[in-house]
Structure formats: structure tokens, C-alpha cells
PDB file of C-alpha atoms and ligand atoms in Angstrom:
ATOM      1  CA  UNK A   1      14.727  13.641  -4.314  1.00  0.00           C
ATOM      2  CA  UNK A   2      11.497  14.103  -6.091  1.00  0.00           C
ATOM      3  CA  UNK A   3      12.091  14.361  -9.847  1.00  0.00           C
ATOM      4  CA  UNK A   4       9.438  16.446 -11.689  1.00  0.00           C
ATOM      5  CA  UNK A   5       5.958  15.479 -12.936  1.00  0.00           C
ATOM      6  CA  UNK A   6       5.950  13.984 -16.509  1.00  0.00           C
ATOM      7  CA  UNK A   7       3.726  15.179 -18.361  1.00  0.00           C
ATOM      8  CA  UNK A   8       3.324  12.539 -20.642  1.00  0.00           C
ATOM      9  CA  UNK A   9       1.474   9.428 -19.648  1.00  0.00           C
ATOM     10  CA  UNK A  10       3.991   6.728 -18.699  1.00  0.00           C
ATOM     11  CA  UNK A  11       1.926   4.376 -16.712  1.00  0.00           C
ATOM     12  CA  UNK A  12       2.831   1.232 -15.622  1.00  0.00           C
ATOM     13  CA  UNK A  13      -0.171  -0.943 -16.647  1.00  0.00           C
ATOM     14  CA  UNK A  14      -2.008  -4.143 -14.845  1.00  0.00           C
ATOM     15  CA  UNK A  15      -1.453  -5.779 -17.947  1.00  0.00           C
ATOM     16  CA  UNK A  16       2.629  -4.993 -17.788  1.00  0.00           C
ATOM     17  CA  UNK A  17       2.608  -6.104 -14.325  1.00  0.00           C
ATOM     18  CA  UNK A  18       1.031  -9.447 -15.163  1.00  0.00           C
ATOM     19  CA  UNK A  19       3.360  -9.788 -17.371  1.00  0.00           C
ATOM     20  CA  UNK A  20       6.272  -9.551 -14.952  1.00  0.00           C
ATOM     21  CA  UNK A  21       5.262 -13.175 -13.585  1.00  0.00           C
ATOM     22  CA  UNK A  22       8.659 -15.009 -13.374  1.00  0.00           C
ATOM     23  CA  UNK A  23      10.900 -11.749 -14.445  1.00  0.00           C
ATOM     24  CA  UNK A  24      13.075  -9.216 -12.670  1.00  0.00           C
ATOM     25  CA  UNK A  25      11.042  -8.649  -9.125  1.00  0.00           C
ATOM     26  CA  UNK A  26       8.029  -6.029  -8.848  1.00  0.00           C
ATOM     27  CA  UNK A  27       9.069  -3.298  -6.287  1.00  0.00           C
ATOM     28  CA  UNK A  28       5.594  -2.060  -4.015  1.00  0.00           C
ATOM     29  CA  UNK A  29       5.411   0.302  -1.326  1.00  0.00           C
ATOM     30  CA  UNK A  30       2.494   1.343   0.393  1.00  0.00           C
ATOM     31  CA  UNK A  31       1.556   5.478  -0.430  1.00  0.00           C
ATOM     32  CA  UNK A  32      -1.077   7.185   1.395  1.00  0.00           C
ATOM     33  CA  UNK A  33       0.006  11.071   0.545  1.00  0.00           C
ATOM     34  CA  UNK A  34       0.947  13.582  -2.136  1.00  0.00           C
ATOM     35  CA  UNK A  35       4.289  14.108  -1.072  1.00  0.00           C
ATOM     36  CA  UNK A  36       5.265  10.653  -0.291  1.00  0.00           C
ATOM     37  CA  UNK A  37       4.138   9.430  -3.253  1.00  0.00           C
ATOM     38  CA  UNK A  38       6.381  12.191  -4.870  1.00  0.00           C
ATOM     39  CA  UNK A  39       9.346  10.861  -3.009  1.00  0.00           C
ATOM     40  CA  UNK A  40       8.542   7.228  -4.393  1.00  0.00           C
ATOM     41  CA  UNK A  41       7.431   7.263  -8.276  1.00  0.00           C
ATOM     42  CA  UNK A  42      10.686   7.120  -9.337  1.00  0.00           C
ATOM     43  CA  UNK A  43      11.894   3.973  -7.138  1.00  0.00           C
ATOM     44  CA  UNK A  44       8.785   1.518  -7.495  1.00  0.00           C
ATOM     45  CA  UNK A  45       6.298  -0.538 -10.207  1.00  0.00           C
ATOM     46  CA  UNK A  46       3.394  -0.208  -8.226  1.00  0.00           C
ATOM     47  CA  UNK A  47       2.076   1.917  -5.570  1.00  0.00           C
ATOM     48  CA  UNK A  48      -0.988   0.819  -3.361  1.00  0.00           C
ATOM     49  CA  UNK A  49      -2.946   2.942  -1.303  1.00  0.00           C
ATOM     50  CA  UNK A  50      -3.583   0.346   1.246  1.00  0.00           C
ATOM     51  CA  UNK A  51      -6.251   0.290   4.046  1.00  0.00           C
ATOM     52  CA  UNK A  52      -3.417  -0.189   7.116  1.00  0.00           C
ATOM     53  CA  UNK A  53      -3.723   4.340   5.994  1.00  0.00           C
ATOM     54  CA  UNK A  54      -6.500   3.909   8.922  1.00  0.00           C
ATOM     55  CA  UNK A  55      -3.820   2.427  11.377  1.00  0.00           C
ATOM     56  CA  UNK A  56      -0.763   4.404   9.801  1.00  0.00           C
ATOM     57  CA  UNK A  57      -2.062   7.886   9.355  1.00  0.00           C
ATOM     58  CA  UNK A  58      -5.353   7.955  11.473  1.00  0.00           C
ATOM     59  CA  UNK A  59      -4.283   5.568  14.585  1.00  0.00           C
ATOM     60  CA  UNK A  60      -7.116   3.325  14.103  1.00  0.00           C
ATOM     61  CA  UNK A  61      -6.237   0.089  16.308  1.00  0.00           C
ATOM     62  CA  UNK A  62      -6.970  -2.162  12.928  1.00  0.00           C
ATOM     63  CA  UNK A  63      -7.419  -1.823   9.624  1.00  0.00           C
ATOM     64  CA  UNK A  64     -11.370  -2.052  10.103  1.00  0.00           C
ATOM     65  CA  UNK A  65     -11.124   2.179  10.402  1.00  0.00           C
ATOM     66  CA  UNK A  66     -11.162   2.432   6.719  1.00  0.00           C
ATOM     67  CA  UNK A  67     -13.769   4.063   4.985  1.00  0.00           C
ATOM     68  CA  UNK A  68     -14.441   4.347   1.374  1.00  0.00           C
ATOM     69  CA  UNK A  69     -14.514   7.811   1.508  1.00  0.00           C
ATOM     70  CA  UNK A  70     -11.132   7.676   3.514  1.00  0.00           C
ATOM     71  CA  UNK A  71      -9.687   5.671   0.659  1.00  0.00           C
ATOM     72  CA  UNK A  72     -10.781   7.557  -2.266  1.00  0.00           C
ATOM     73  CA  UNK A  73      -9.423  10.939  -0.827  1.00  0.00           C
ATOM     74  CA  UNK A  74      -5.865   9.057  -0.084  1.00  0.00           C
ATOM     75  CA  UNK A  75      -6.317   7.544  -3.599  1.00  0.00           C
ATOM     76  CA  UNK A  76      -6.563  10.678  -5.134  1.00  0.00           C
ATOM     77  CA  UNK A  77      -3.092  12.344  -3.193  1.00  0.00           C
ATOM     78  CA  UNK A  78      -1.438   9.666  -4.584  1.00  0.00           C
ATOM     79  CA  UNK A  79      -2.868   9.775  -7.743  1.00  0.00           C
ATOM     80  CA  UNK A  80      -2.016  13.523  -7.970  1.00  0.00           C
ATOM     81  CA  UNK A  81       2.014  12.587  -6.701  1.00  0.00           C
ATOM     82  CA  UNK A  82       2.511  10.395  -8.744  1.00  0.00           C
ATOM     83  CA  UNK A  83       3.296   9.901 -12.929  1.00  0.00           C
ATOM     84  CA  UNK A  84       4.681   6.244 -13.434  1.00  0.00           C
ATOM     85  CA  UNK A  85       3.404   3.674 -10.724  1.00  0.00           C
ATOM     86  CA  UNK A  86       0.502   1.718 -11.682  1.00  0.00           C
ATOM     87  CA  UNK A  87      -1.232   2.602  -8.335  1.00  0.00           C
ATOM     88  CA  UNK A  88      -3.687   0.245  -6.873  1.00  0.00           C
ATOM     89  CA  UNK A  89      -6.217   1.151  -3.640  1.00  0.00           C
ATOM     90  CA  UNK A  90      -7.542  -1.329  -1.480  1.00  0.00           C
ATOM     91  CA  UNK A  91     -11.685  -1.838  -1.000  1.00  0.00           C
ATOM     92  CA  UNK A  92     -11.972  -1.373   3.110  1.00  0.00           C
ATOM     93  CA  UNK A  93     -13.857  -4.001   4.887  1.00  0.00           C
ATOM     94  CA  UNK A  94     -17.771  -3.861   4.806  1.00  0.00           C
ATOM     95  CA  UNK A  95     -17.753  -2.263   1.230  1.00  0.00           C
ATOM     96  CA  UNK A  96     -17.358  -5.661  -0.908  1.00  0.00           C
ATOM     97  CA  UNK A  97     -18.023  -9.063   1.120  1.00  0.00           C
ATOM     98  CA  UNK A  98     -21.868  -9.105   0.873  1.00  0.00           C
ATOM     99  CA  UNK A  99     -22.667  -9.117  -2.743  1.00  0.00           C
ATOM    100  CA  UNK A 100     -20.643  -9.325  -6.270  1.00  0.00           C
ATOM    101  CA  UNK A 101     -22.897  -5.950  -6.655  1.00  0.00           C
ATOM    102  CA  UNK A 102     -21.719  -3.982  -4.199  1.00  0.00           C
ATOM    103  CA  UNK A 103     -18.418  -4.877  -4.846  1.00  0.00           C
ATOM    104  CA  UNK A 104     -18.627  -3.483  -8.281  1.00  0.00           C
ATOM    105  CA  UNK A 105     -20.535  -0.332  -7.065  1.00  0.00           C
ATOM    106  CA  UNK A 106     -17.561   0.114  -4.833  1.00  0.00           C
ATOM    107  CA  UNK A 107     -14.979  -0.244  -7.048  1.00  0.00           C
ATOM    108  CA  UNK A 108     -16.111   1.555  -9.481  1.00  0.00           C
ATOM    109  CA  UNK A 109     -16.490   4.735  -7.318  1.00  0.00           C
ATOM    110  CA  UNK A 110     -12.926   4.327  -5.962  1.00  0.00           C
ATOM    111  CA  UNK A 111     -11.450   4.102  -9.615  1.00  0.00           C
ATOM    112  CA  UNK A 112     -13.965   6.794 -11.179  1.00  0.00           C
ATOM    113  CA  UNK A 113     -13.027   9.473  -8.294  1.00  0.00           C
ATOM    114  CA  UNK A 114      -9.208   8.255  -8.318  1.00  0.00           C
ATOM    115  CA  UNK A 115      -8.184   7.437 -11.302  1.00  0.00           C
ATOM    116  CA  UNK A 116      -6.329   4.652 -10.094  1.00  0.00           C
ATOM    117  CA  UNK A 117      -5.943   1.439 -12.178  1.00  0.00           C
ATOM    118  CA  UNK A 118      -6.713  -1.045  -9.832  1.00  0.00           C
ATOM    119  CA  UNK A 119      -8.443  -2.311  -6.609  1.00  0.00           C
ATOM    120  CA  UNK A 120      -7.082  -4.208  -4.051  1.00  0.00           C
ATOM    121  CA  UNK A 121      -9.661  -6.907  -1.703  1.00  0.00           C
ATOM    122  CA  UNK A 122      -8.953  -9.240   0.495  1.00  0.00           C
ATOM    123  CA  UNK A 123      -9.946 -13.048   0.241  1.00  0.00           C
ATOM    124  CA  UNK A 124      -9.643 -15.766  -1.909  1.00  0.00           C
ATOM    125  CA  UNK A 125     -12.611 -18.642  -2.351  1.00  0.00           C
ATOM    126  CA  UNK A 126     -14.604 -17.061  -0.395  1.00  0.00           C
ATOM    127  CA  UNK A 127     -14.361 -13.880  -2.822  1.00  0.00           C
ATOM    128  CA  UNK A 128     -14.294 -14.832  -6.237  1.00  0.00           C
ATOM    129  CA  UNK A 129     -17.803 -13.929  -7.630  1.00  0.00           C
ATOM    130  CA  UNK A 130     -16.317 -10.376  -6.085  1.00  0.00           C
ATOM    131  CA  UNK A 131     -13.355 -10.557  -7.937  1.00  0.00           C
ATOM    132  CA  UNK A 132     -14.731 -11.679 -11.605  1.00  0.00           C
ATOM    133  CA  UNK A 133     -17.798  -9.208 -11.343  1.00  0.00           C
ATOM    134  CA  UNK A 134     -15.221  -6.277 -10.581  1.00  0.00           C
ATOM    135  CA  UNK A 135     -12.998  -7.721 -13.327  1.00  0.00           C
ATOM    136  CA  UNK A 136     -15.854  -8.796 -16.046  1.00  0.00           C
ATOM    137  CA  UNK A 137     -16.814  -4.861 -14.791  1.00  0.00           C
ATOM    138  CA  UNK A 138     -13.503  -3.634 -16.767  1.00  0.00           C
ATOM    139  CA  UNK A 139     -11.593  -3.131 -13.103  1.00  0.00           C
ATOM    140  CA  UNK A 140      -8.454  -4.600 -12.733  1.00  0.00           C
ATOM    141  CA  UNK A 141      -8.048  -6.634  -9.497  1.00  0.00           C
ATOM    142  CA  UNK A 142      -5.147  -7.649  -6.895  1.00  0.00           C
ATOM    143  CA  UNK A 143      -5.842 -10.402  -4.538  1.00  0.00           C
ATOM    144  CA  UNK A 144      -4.809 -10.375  -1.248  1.00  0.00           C
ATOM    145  CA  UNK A 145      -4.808 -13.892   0.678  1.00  0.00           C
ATOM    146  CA  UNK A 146      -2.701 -15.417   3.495  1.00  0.00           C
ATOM    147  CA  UNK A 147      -2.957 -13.154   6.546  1.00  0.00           C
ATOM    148  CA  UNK A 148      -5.388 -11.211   5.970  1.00  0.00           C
ATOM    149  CA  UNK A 149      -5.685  -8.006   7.927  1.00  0.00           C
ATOM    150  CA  UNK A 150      -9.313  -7.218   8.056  1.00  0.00           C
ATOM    151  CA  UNK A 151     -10.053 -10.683   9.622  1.00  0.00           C
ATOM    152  CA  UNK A 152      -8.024  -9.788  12.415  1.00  0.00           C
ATOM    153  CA  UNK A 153     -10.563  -9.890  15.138  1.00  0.00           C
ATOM    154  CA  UNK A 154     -12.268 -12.758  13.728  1.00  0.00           C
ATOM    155  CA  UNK A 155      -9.209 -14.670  13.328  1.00  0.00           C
ATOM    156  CA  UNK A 156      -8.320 -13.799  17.072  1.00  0.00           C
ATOM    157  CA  UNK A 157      -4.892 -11.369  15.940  1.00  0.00           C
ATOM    158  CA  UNK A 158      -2.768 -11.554  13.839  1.00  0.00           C
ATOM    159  CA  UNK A 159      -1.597 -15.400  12.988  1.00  0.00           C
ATOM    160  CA  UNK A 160       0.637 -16.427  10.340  1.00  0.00           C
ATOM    161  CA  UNK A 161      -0.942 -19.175   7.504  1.00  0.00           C
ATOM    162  CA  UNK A 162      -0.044 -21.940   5.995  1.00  0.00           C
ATOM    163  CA  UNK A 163       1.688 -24.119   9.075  1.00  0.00           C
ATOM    164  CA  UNK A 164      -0.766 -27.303   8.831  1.00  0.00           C
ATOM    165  CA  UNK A 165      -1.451 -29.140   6.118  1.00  0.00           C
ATOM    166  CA  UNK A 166      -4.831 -28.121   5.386  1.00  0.00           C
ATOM    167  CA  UNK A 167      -3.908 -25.151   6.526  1.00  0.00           C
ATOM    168  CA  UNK A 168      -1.483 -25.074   2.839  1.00  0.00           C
ATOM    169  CA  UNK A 169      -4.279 -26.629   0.679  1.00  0.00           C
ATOM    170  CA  UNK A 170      -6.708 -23.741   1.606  1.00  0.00           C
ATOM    171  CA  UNK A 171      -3.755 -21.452   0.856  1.00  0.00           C
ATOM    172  CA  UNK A 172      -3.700 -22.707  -2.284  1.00  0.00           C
ATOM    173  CA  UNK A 173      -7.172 -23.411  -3.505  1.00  0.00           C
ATOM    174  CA  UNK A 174      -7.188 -19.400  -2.271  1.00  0.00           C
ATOM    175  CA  UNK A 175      -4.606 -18.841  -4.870  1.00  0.00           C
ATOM    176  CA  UNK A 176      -5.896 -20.381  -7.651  1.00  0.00           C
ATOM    177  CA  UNK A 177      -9.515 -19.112  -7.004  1.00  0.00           C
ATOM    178  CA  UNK A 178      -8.340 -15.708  -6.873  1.00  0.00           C
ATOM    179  CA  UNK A 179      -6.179 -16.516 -10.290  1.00  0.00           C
ATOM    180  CA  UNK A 180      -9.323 -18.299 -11.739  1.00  0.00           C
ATOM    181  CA  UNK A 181     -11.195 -15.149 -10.908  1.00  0.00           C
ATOM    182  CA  UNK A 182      -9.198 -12.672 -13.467  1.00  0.00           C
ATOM    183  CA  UNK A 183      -6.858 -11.065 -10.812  1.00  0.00           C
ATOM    184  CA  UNK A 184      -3.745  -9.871 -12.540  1.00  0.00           C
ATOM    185  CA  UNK A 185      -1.711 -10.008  -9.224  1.00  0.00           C
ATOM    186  CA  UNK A 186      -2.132 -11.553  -5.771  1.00  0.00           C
ATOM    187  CA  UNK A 187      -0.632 -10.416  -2.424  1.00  0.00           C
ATOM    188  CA  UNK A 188       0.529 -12.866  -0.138  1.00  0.00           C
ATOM    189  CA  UNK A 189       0.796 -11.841   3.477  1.00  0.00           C
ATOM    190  CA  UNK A 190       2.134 -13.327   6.634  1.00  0.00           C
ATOM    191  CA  UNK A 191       2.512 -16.751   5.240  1.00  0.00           C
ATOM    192  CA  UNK A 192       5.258 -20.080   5.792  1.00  0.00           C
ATOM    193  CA  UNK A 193       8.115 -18.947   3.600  1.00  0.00           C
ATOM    194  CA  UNK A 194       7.638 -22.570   1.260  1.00  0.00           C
ATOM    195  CA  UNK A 195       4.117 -22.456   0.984  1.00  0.00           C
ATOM    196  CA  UNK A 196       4.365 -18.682  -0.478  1.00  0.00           C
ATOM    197  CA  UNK A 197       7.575 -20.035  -3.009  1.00  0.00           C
ATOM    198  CA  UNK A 198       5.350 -23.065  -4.081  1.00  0.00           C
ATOM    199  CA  UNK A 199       2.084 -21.036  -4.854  1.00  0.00           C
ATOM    200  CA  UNK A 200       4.404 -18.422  -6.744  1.00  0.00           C
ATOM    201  CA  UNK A 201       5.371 -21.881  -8.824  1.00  0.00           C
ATOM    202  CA  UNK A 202       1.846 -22.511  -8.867  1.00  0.00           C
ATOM    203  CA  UNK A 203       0.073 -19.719 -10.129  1.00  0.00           C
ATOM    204  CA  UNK A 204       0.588 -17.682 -13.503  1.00  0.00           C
ATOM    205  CA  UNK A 205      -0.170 -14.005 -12.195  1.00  0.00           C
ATOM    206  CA  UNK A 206       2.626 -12.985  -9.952  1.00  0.00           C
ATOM    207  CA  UNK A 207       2.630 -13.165  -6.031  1.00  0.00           C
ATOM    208  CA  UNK A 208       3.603 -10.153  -4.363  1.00  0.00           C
ATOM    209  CA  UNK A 209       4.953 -11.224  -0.781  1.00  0.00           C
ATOM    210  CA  UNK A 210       4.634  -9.487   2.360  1.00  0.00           C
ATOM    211  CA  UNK A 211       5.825 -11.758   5.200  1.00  0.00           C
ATOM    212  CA  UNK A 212       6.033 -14.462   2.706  1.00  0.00           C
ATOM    213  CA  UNK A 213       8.864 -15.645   0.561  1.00  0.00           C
ATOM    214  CA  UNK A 214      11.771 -13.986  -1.358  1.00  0.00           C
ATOM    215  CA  UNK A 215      10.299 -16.499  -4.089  1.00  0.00           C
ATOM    216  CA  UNK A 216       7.362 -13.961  -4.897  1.00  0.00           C
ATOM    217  CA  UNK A 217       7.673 -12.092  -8.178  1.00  0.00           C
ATOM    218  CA  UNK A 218       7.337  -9.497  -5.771  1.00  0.00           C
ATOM    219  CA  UNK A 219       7.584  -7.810  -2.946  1.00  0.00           C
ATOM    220  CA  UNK A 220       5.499  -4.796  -0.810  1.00  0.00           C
ATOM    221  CA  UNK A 221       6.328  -3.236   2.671  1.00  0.00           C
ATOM    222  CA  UNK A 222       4.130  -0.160   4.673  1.00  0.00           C
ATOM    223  CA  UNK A 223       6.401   2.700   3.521  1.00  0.00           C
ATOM    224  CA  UNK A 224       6.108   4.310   7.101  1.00  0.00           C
ATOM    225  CA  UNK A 225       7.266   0.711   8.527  1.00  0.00           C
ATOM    226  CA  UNK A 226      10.093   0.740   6.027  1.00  0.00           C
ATOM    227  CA  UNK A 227      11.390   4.625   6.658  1.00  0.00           C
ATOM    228  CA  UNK A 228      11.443   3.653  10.508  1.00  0.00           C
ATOM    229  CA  UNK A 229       8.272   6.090  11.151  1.00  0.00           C
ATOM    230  CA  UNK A 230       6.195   3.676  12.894  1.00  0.00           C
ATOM    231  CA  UNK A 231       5.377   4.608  16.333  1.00  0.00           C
ATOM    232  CA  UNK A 232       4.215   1.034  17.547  1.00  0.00           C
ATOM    233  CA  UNK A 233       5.121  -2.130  17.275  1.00  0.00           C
ATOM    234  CA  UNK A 234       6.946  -3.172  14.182  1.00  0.00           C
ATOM    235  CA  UNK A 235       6.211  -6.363  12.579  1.00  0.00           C
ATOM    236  CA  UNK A 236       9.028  -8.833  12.044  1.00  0.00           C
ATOM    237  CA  UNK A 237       9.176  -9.224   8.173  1.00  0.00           C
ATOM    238  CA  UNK A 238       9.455  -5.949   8.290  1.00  0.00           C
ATOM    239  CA  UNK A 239      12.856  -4.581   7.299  1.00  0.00           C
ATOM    240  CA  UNK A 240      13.709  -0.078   8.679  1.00  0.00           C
ATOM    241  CA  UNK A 241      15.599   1.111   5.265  1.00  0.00           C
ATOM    242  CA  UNK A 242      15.638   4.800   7.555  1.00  0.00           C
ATOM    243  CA  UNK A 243      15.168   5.906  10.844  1.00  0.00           C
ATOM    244  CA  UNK A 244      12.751   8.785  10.692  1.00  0.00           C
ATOM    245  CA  UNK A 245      11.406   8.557  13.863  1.00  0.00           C
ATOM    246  CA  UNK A 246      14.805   9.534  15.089  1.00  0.00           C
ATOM    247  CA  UNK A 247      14.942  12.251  12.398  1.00  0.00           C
ATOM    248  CA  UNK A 248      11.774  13.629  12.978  1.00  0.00           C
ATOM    249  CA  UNK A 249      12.600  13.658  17.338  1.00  0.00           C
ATOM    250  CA  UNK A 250      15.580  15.030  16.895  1.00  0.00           C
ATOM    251  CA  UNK A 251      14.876  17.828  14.763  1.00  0.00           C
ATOM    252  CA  UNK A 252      11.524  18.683  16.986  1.00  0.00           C
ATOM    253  CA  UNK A 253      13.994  18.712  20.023  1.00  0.00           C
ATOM    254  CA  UNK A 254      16.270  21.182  18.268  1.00  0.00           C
ATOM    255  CA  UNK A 255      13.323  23.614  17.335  1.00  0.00           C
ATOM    256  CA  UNK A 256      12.060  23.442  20.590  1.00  0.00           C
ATOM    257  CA  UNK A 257      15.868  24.510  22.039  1.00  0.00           C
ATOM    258  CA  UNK A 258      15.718  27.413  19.334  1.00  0.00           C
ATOM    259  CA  UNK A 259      12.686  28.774  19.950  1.00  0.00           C
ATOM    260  CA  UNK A 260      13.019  28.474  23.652  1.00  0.00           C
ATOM    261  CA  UNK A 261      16.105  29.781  23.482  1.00  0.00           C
ATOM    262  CA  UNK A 262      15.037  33.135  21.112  1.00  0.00           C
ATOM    263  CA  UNK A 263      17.499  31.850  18.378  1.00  0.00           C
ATOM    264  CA  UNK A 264      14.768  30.618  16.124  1.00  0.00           C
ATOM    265  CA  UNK A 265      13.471  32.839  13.959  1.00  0.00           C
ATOM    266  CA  UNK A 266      16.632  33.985  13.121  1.00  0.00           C
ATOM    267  CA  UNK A 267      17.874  36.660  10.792  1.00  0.00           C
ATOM    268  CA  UNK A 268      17.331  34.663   7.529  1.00  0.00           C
ATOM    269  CA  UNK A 269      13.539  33.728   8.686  1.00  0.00           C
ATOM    270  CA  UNK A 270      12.014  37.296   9.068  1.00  0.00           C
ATOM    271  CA  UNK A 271      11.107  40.351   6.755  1.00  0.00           C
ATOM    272  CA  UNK A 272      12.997  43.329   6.554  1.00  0.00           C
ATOM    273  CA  UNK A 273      11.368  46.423   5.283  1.00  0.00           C
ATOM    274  CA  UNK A 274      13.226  46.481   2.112  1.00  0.00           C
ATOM    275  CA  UNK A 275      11.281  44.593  -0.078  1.00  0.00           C
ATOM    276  CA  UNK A 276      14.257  43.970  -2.398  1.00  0.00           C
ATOM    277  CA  UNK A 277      16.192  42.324   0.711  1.00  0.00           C
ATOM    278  CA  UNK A 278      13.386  39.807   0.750  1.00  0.00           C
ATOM    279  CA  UNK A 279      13.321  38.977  -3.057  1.00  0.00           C
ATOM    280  CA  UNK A 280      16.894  37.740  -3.098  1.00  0.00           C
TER     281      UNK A 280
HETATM  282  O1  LIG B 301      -3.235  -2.226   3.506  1.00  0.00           O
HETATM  283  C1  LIG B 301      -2.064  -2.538   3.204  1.00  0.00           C
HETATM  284  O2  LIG B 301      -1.105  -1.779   3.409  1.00  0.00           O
HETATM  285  C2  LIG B 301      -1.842  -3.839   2.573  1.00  0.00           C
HETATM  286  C3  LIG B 301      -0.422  -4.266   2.367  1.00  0.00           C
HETATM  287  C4  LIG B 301       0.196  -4.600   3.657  1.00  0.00           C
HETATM  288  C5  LIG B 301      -0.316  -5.362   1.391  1.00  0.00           C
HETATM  289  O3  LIG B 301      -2.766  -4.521   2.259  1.00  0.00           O
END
């Protein structure tokens, strides 16, 4: 159950985050809504408002259907739901690669309109003037390297890292770059389960794993993957704490019986004329 709103400011901070490197694991879920982000506050260090909301909420075939506009009005649900997550939304794709300018324009319009504490973009070498002009900008950043999601079409699908040997070095000088950079945190996605534990040795801001390693100082699922709402095709690393879908069927099947039926509304669903019948 959703607790109440603090009022107070209770924040999990970047800076306690980084500091979690090596300690008791950081718990991260994926948020995209108001209510969901409600349900979660209580349960996790971190909530991101991740770009798979364009696959996940809006049936985009890729994460490549995110806007920044689509992220800042997700960003700000979840910034309303929640009290004590340090909450962290991503940069889409096309709104940070070309220059270290744009990707400070960017994120500072996603954590001006938001609120949130952090962005999220995806890349490691090949992205660190992005990341230290975001960070030297006052921004926090998360890294994101290993699979990476918006390369999907120019990687060919969806293909796990790390299984040659130069294949691991580039996973690592990723890491490091991305450290070197000023991230306080890196996601590692869809990577060989060693190479993820020996970056997480060989980095000092902790890994949060996704397809990766129980070795990360971390770890962050979809939430609708995890609650067993996903409609298509789950991914492996992906563990169903719930099965919602069959909730959610089930409980549309028995509405549809009860309306078809004329036993929904019932007595208990519909105004009397005395209004005192109604207030109690
Ligand atoms: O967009 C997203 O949900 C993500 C997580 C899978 C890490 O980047």
C-alpha cells in the first residue's frame, strides 16, 4: 500500500547513492506514472523514469519513440508520486549525441521542468564530453553502457556485450570513461555476468546491473516487466515478482459477465434519492 506523502524533504541524494559503492545493494525500478510511483517510494533508493516509457506505456516498437517532451511530462508524475527516491530520467535518443551543448540544454530542461535529480544517457567513450559538460553544468549523471537500447537498430537487435575479448576491453574503457567523466552511477545492461562483476571491482561509482551480474552494487528491472504486465515478449534477466496481466484479464472478464449479465451496477454503486443514504 501507498503510505502518505511526507512532507518533509527526505531525498535520497546522488551524492548518498555514490556513496553506496561496495555497501548494502541499491534497489531501482523503472516509474513512468503518479500512481505507480506511489506504490514504489517506500520499497526503492532510486527511481528512473526510463525511455523503454515509449515501448511500455506508448507501444513504440523501440525505445527511439521517446521524446523530450514525453519524458519531462512522465518525469514530472513521478516526481509528483513520489517523496524519498532520488529519481533519475533518461535523455531520449537524438537530444544529447551531437554536441556537449545540446546535451546540457537538454538536461537542463528535463531537471528544471521535473525536478528530478538526475539524468540518465546512454554511452560511454563515445559520450564523455556529454557527460562532464552536463556534470561541470551542476547535473548529476548516470551512465548507461553495455547493451544499450537506443542502438538497437544500429547494432542489428538486441545483442548481449562483453563475449570477446575486445569486446570486454571496450566494456571497460566505457566504464572508466563514463567514471572519469563525473557520473555518480553507471548502468550496466545486457552484459557477460564476469565482465559486469569485474568492472563493479573496477570502478569507484557503483554499477547498477540489468542483465548483468548479482556483483553490481545494484540492481534495476522495468517495473511493468517485474509486476508481470508486459504484453510482449519478456526478456530473460527479467524476473515476474506478480502476475498482473492475469489480474488485470481476469477482473475485465468478470466486469464484462456483470455488466452483461445486469448485476453490475449493483445496489451499493448507484444513488438513492436520500442524500443521507449516499453520505454513509
Ligand atoms: O529506459 C530504461 O528503462 C532503462 C533501464 C532498463 C535501465 O534504461
Amino acid at each position: 500500500m501507498a503510505t502518505e506523502l511526507p512532507t518533509t524533504d527526505i531525498r535520497i541524494s546522488t551524492e548518498a547513492i555514490r556513496r553506496r559503492k561496495g555497501g548494502t545493494p541499491i534497489v531501482c525500478l523503472t516509474a513512468y506514472t503518479y500512481p505507480v510511483a506511489r506504490l514504489l517510494d517506500d520499497h526503492v533508493d532510486l527511481l528512473l523514469v526510463g525511455d523503454s516509457v515509449a515501448m511500455v506505456l506508448h507501444g513504440h516498437k523501440t525505445t527511439l519513440g521517446a521524446s523530450l517532451e514525453m519524458m519531462i511530462a512522465h518525469g514530472q508524475a513521478v516526481m509528483r508520486g513520489s517523496a524519498r527516491a532520488c529519481v533519475v530520467v533518461d535523455l531520449p535518443a537524438g537530444t544529447y549525441e551531437d554536441s556537449a551543448a545540446l546535451a546540457v540544454a537538454s538536461a537542463r530542461r528535463v531537471v528544471d521542468e521535473t525536478g528530478c535529480h538526475a539524468v540518465k544517457l546512454e554511452g560511454g567513450v563515445d559520450m564523455n564530453r556529454q557527460i562532464a559538460a552536463i556534470v561541470d553544468a551542476g547535473i548529476p549523471v548516470m551512465g548507461h553502457i553495455g547493451l544499450q537500447p537506443q542502438s538497437v537498430e544500429k547494432d542489428g537487435g538486441y545483442k548481449i556485450k562483453g563475449r570477446t575479448e575486445e569486446a570486454v576491453a571496450a566494456l571497460l574503457r566505457d566504464a572508466l570513461a563514463v567514471e572519469n567523466a563525473g557520473a555518480f552511477s553507471v548502468v550496466i545492461e545486457g552484459t557477460v555476468e564476469t565482465v559486469a562483476a569485474d568492472i563493479t571491482r573496477s570502478i569507484a561509482i557503483p554499477t547498477i546491473g540489468i542483465g548483468a551480474s548479482g556483483d553490481c552494487d545494484g540492481q534495476i528491472l522495468v517495473i511493468d516487466d517485474m509486476v508481470g504486465l508486459t504484453v510482449d515478449r519478456v526478456p530473460k534477466f527479467v524476473k515476474e515478482y506478480a502476475d498482473l496481466r492475469g489480474v488485470i484479464s481476469h477482473a475485465a472478464e468478470t466486469y464484462a459477465a456483470e455488466v452483461r449479465s445486469r448485476t453490475f451496477p449493483g445496489p451499493g454503486h448507484v444513488f438513492s434519492a436520500t442524500k443521507s443514504r449516499d453520505d454513509a
